[in-house]
Amino acid sequence: GIFSNETTTIAGSTISGNSAGQSGGGVFNRNGLTVIRHSTITANEAIPGAGGGAASFGDAADTRTEVAGSIISGNVNSDVAFVYYTSGSNTFQSNGYNLIGTGDAVPAFTNNDQTGVTQPRLGPLAANGGPTLTHAVLVGSPALDRGDPAAVAGAGGVPEFDQRGDPYVRVFN
């Protein structure tokens, strides 16, 4: 899906249906800073234990993958994974309110996150309004009503609208 080896921000995006012969089917951070905000990463694939959703490969100081208000679940062969690292040089950082599936990076997600969610209850990639394809959050999804209760659309880094644009507000009720 996305390979990054410098500073990359992924915001309000859907990354779905990608595969990698090695690591990071959805997102592969190699020795950089990758920030994932308000995004859905699902239905991607990598080799076992190598982050079908997001992988972080760090052999340089300060490799970091930050995740906020996102879904990284429902990928094949783990959702979040460290591919290679030396002590302290490669981290996942939770910035809160994520829904995360499986993988060896799951212990990093402790900031009002839901972890171990292997069935995020998302619809298929489809035209759900707006100019891009998305995965609808289905009735009974653990993602429903689990965002930051203090979030205000259009303020504090929270987008006014979701990925589909106007009139699909980011914060609803």
PDB file of C-alpha atoms in Angstrom, residues 19-135:
ATOM      1  CA  SER A  19      -0.462  -7.328  -0.328  1.00  0.00           C
ATOM      2  CA  ALA A  20       3.264  -7.476   0.252  1.00  0.00           C
ATOM      3  CA  GLY A  21       5.596 -10.376  -0.389  1.00  0.00           C
ATOM      4  CA  GLN A  22       7.368  -9.406   2.806  1.00  0.00           C
ATOM      5  CA  SER A  23       6.275  -6.786   5.367  1.00  0.00           C
ATOM      6  CA  GLY A  24       3.637  -4.106   5.732  1.00  0.00           C
ATOM      7  CA  GLY A  25       0.835  -4.940   3.324  1.00  0.00           C
ATOM      8  CA  GLY A  26      -1.010  -1.716   4.173  1.00  0.00           C
ATOM      9  CA  VAL A  27       1.736   0.569   5.525  1.00  0.00           C
ATOM     10  CA  PHE A  28       5.473  -0.114   5.809  1.00  0.00           C
ATOM     11  CA  ASN A  29       7.508   2.406   7.825  1.00  0.00           C
ATOM     12  CA  ARG A  30      11.230   1.923   7.327  1.00  0.00           C
ATOM     13  CA  ASN A  31      13.398   4.179   9.463  1.00  0.00           C
ATOM     14  CA  GLY A  32      11.069   7.177   9.408  1.00  0.00           C
ATOM     15  CA  LEU A  33       8.176   8.836  11.173  1.00  0.00           C
ATOM     16  CA  THR A  34       4.788   7.703   9.935  1.00  0.00           C
ATOM     17  CA  VAL A  35       1.703   9.335  11.429  1.00  0.00           C
ATOM     18  CA  ILE A  36      -1.677   7.637  10.853  1.00  0.00           C
ATOM     19  CA  ARG A  37      -4.758   9.669  11.876  1.00  0.00           C
ATOM     20  CA  HIS A  38      -8.465   9.035  11.432  1.00  0.00           C
ATOM     21  CA  SER A  39      -7.890   6.229   8.934  1.00  0.00           C
ATOM     22  CA  THR A  40      -8.979   2.645   8.269  1.00  0.00           C
ATOM     23  CA  ILE A  41      -6.390   0.001   7.396  1.00  0.00           C
ATOM     24  CA  THR A  42      -8.033  -3.364   6.734  1.00  0.00           C
ATOM     25  CA  ALA A  43      -8.045  -6.323   4.305  1.00  0.00           C
ATOM     26  CA  ASN A  44      -4.311  -6.056   3.574  1.00  0.00           C
ATOM     27  CA  GLU A  45      -1.837  -8.946   3.664  1.00  0.00           C
ATOM     28  CA  ALA A  46       1.826  -9.630   4.427  1.00  0.00           C
ATOM     29  CA  ILE A  47       3.792 -12.731   5.390  1.00  0.00           C
ATOM     30  CA  PRO A  48       2.993 -14.142   8.873  1.00  0.00           C
ATOM     31  CA  GLY A  49       4.031 -11.844  11.712  1.00  0.00           C
ATOM     32  CA  ALA A  50       5.071  -9.020   9.400  1.00  0.00           C
ATOM     33  CA  GLY A  51       2.184  -6.595   9.739  1.00  0.00           C
ATOM     34  CA  GLY A  52      -0.497  -7.135   7.151  1.00  0.00           C
ATOM     35  CA  GLY A  53      -1.902  -3.792   8.301  1.00  0.00           C
ATOM     36  CA  ALA A  54       1.115  -1.754   9.435  1.00  0.00           C
ATOM     37  CA  ALA A  55       4.739  -2.730   9.919  1.00  0.00           C
ATOM     38  CA  SER A  56       7.581  -0.740  11.419  1.00  0.00           C
ATOM     39  CA  PHE A  57      11.165  -1.584  10.468  1.00  0.00           C
ATOM     40  CA  GLY A  58      13.710   0.325  12.465  1.00  0.00           C
ATOM     41  CA  ASP A  59      17.435  -0.036  12.434  1.00  0.00           C
ATOM     42  CA  ALA A  60      17.962   3.711  12.784  1.00  0.00           C
ATOM     43  CA  ALA A  61      17.290   5.870  15.818  1.00  0.00           C
ATOM     44  CA  ASP A  62      13.835   7.338  16.224  1.00  0.00           C
ATOM     45  CA  THR A  63      11.824   5.119  13.877  1.00  0.00           C
ATOM     46  CA  ARG A  64       8.247   5.730  15.012  1.00  0.00           C
ATOM     47  CA  THR A  65       4.746   4.907  13.794  1.00  0.00           C
ATOM     48  CA  GLU A  66       2.106   7.065  15.524  1.00  0.00           C
ATOM     49  CA  VAL A  67      -1.571   6.093  15.344  1.00  0.00           C
ATOM     50  CA  ALA A  68      -4.600   8.175  16.410  1.00  0.00           C
ATOM     51  CA  GLY A  69      -8.333   7.562  16.040  1.00  0.00           C
ATOM     52  CA  SER A  70      -7.819   4.784  13.497  1.00  0.00           C
ATOM     53  CA  ILE A  71      -8.832   1.204  12.762  1.00  0.00           C
ATOM     54  CA  ILE A  72      -6.020  -1.253  12.008  1.00  0.00           C
ATOM     55  CA  SER A  73      -7.790  -4.589  12.136  1.00  0.00           C
ATOM     56  CA  GLY A  74      -9.054  -7.338   9.851  1.00  0.00           C
ATOM     57  CA  ASN A  75      -5.767  -7.728   7.979  1.00  0.00           C
ATOM     58  CA  VAL A  76      -4.173 -11.075   7.064  1.00  0.00           C
ATOM     59  CA  ASN A  77      -1.243 -12.412   9.136  1.00  0.00           C
ATOM     60  CA  SER A  78      -1.322  -9.719  11.880  1.00  0.00           C
ATOM     61  CA  ASP A  79      -2.338  -6.087  12.006  1.00  0.00           C
ATOM     62  CA  VAL A  80       0.540  -4.204  13.675  1.00  0.00           C
ATOM     63  CA  ALA A  81       4.074  -5.585  13.781  1.00  0.00           C
ATOM     64  CA  PHE A  82       7.690  -4.766  14.453  1.00  0.00           C
ATOM     65  CA  VAL A  83       9.699  -6.207  11.597  1.00  0.00           C
ATOM     66  CA  TYR A  84      13.193  -5.500  12.906  1.00  0.00           C
ATOM     67  CA  TYR A  85      14.509  -3.289  15.618  1.00  0.00           C
ATOM     68  CA  THR A  86      17.251  -2.756  18.105  1.00  0.00           C
ATOM     69  CA  SER A  87      16.246  -1.815  21.602  1.00  0.00           C
ATOM     70  CA  GLY A  88      14.590   1.598  21.770  1.00  0.00           C
ATOM     71  CA  SER A  89      15.021   2.444  18.098  1.00  0.00           C
ATOM     72  CA  ASN A  90      11.650   1.351  16.712  1.00  0.00           C
ATOM     73  CA  THR A  91       8.296   2.161  18.280  1.00  0.00           C
ATOM     74  CA  PHE A  92       4.593   2.257  17.709  1.00  0.00           C
ATOM     75  CA  GLN A  93       2.986   5.125  19.623  1.00  0.00           C
ATOM     76  CA  SER A  94      -0.706   5.306  20.377  1.00  0.00           C
ATOM     77  CA  ASN A  95      -2.161   8.795  20.316  1.00  0.00           C
ATOM     78  CA  GLY A  96      -5.459   7.348  21.498  1.00  0.00           C
ATOM     79  CA  TYR A  97      -8.833   5.945  20.527  1.00  0.00           C
ATOM     80  CA  ASN A  98      -7.710   3.241  18.093  1.00  0.00           C
ATOM     81  CA  LEU A  99      -9.232  -0.128  17.255  1.00  0.00           C
ATOM     82  CA  ILE A 100      -6.340  -2.569  16.806  1.00  0.00           C
ATOM     83  CA  GLY A 101      -6.324  -6.266  15.946  1.00  0.00           C
ATOM     84  CA  THR A 102      -3.324  -8.542  16.438  1.00  0.00           C
ATOM     85  CA  GLY A 103       0.471  -8.439  16.279  1.00  0.00           C
ATOM     86  CA  ASP A 104       3.555  -7.989  18.399  1.00  0.00           C
ATOM     87  CA  ALA A 105       3.093  -4.194  18.532  1.00  0.00           C
ATOM     88  CA  VAL A 106      -0.326  -4.460  20.239  1.00  0.00           C
ATOM     89  CA  PRO A 107       1.136  -3.735  23.735  1.00  0.00           C
ATOM     90  CA  ALA A 108       1.904  -0.165  22.571  1.00  0.00           C
ATOM     91  CA  PHE A 109      -1.822   0.564  22.304  1.00  0.00           C
ATOM     92  CA  THR A 110      -2.985   1.482  25.810  1.00  0.00           C
ATOM     93  CA  ASN A 111      -4.332   5.037  25.376  1.00  0.00           C
ATOM     94  CA  ASN A 112      -8.129   4.506  25.364  1.00  0.00           C
ATOM     95  CA  ASP A 113      -7.595   1.915  22.625  1.00  0.00           C
ATOM     96  CA  GLN A 114      -9.397  -1.342  21.916  1.00  0.00           C
ATOM     97  CA  THR A 115      -6.975  -4.172  21.159  1.00  0.00           C
ATOM     98  CA  GLY A 116      -7.270  -7.793  20.107  1.00  0.00           C
ATOM     99  CA  VAL A 117     -10.275  -6.965  17.902  1.00  0.00           C
ATOM    100  CA  THR A 118     -10.070  -9.470  15.065  1.00  0.00           C
ATOM    101  CA  GLN A 119     -13.580  -8.801  13.741  1.00  0.00           C
ATOM    102  CA  PRO A 120     -13.966  -5.012  13.329  1.00  0.00           C
ATOM    103  CA  ARG A 121     -17.372  -5.479  11.612  1.00  0.00           C
ATOM    104  CA  LEU A 122     -16.693  -3.370   8.561  1.00  0.00           C
ATOM    105  CA  GLY A 123     -18.577  -3.614   5.305  1.00  0.00           C
ATOM    106  CA  PRO A 124     -16.820  -4.399   2.029  1.00  0.00           C
ATOM    107  CA  LEU A 125     -14.888  -1.684   0.206  1.00  0.00           C
ATOM    108  CA  ALA A 126     -17.679   0.185  -1.562  1.00  0.00           C
ATOM    109  CA  ALA A 127     -19.077   3.520  -2.685  1.00  0.00           C
ATOM    110  CA  ASN A 128     -20.599   4.751   0.589  1.00  0.00           C
ATOM    111  CA  GLY A 129     -20.952   8.361  -0.564  1.00  0.00           C
ATOM    112  CA  GLY A 130     -18.300  10.865  -1.504  1.00  0.00           C
ATOM    113  CA  PRO A 131     -15.556  10.518  -4.117  1.00  0.00           C
ATOM    114  CA  THR A 132     -13.671   7.548  -2.598  1.00  0.00           C
ATOM    115  CA  LEU A 133     -14.395   3.952  -1.673  1.00  0.00           C
ATOM    116  CA  THR A 134     -14.659   3.209   2.047  1.00  0.00           C
ATOM    117  CA  HIS A 135     -15.496   0.407   4.482  1.00  0.00           C
TER     118      HIS A 135
END
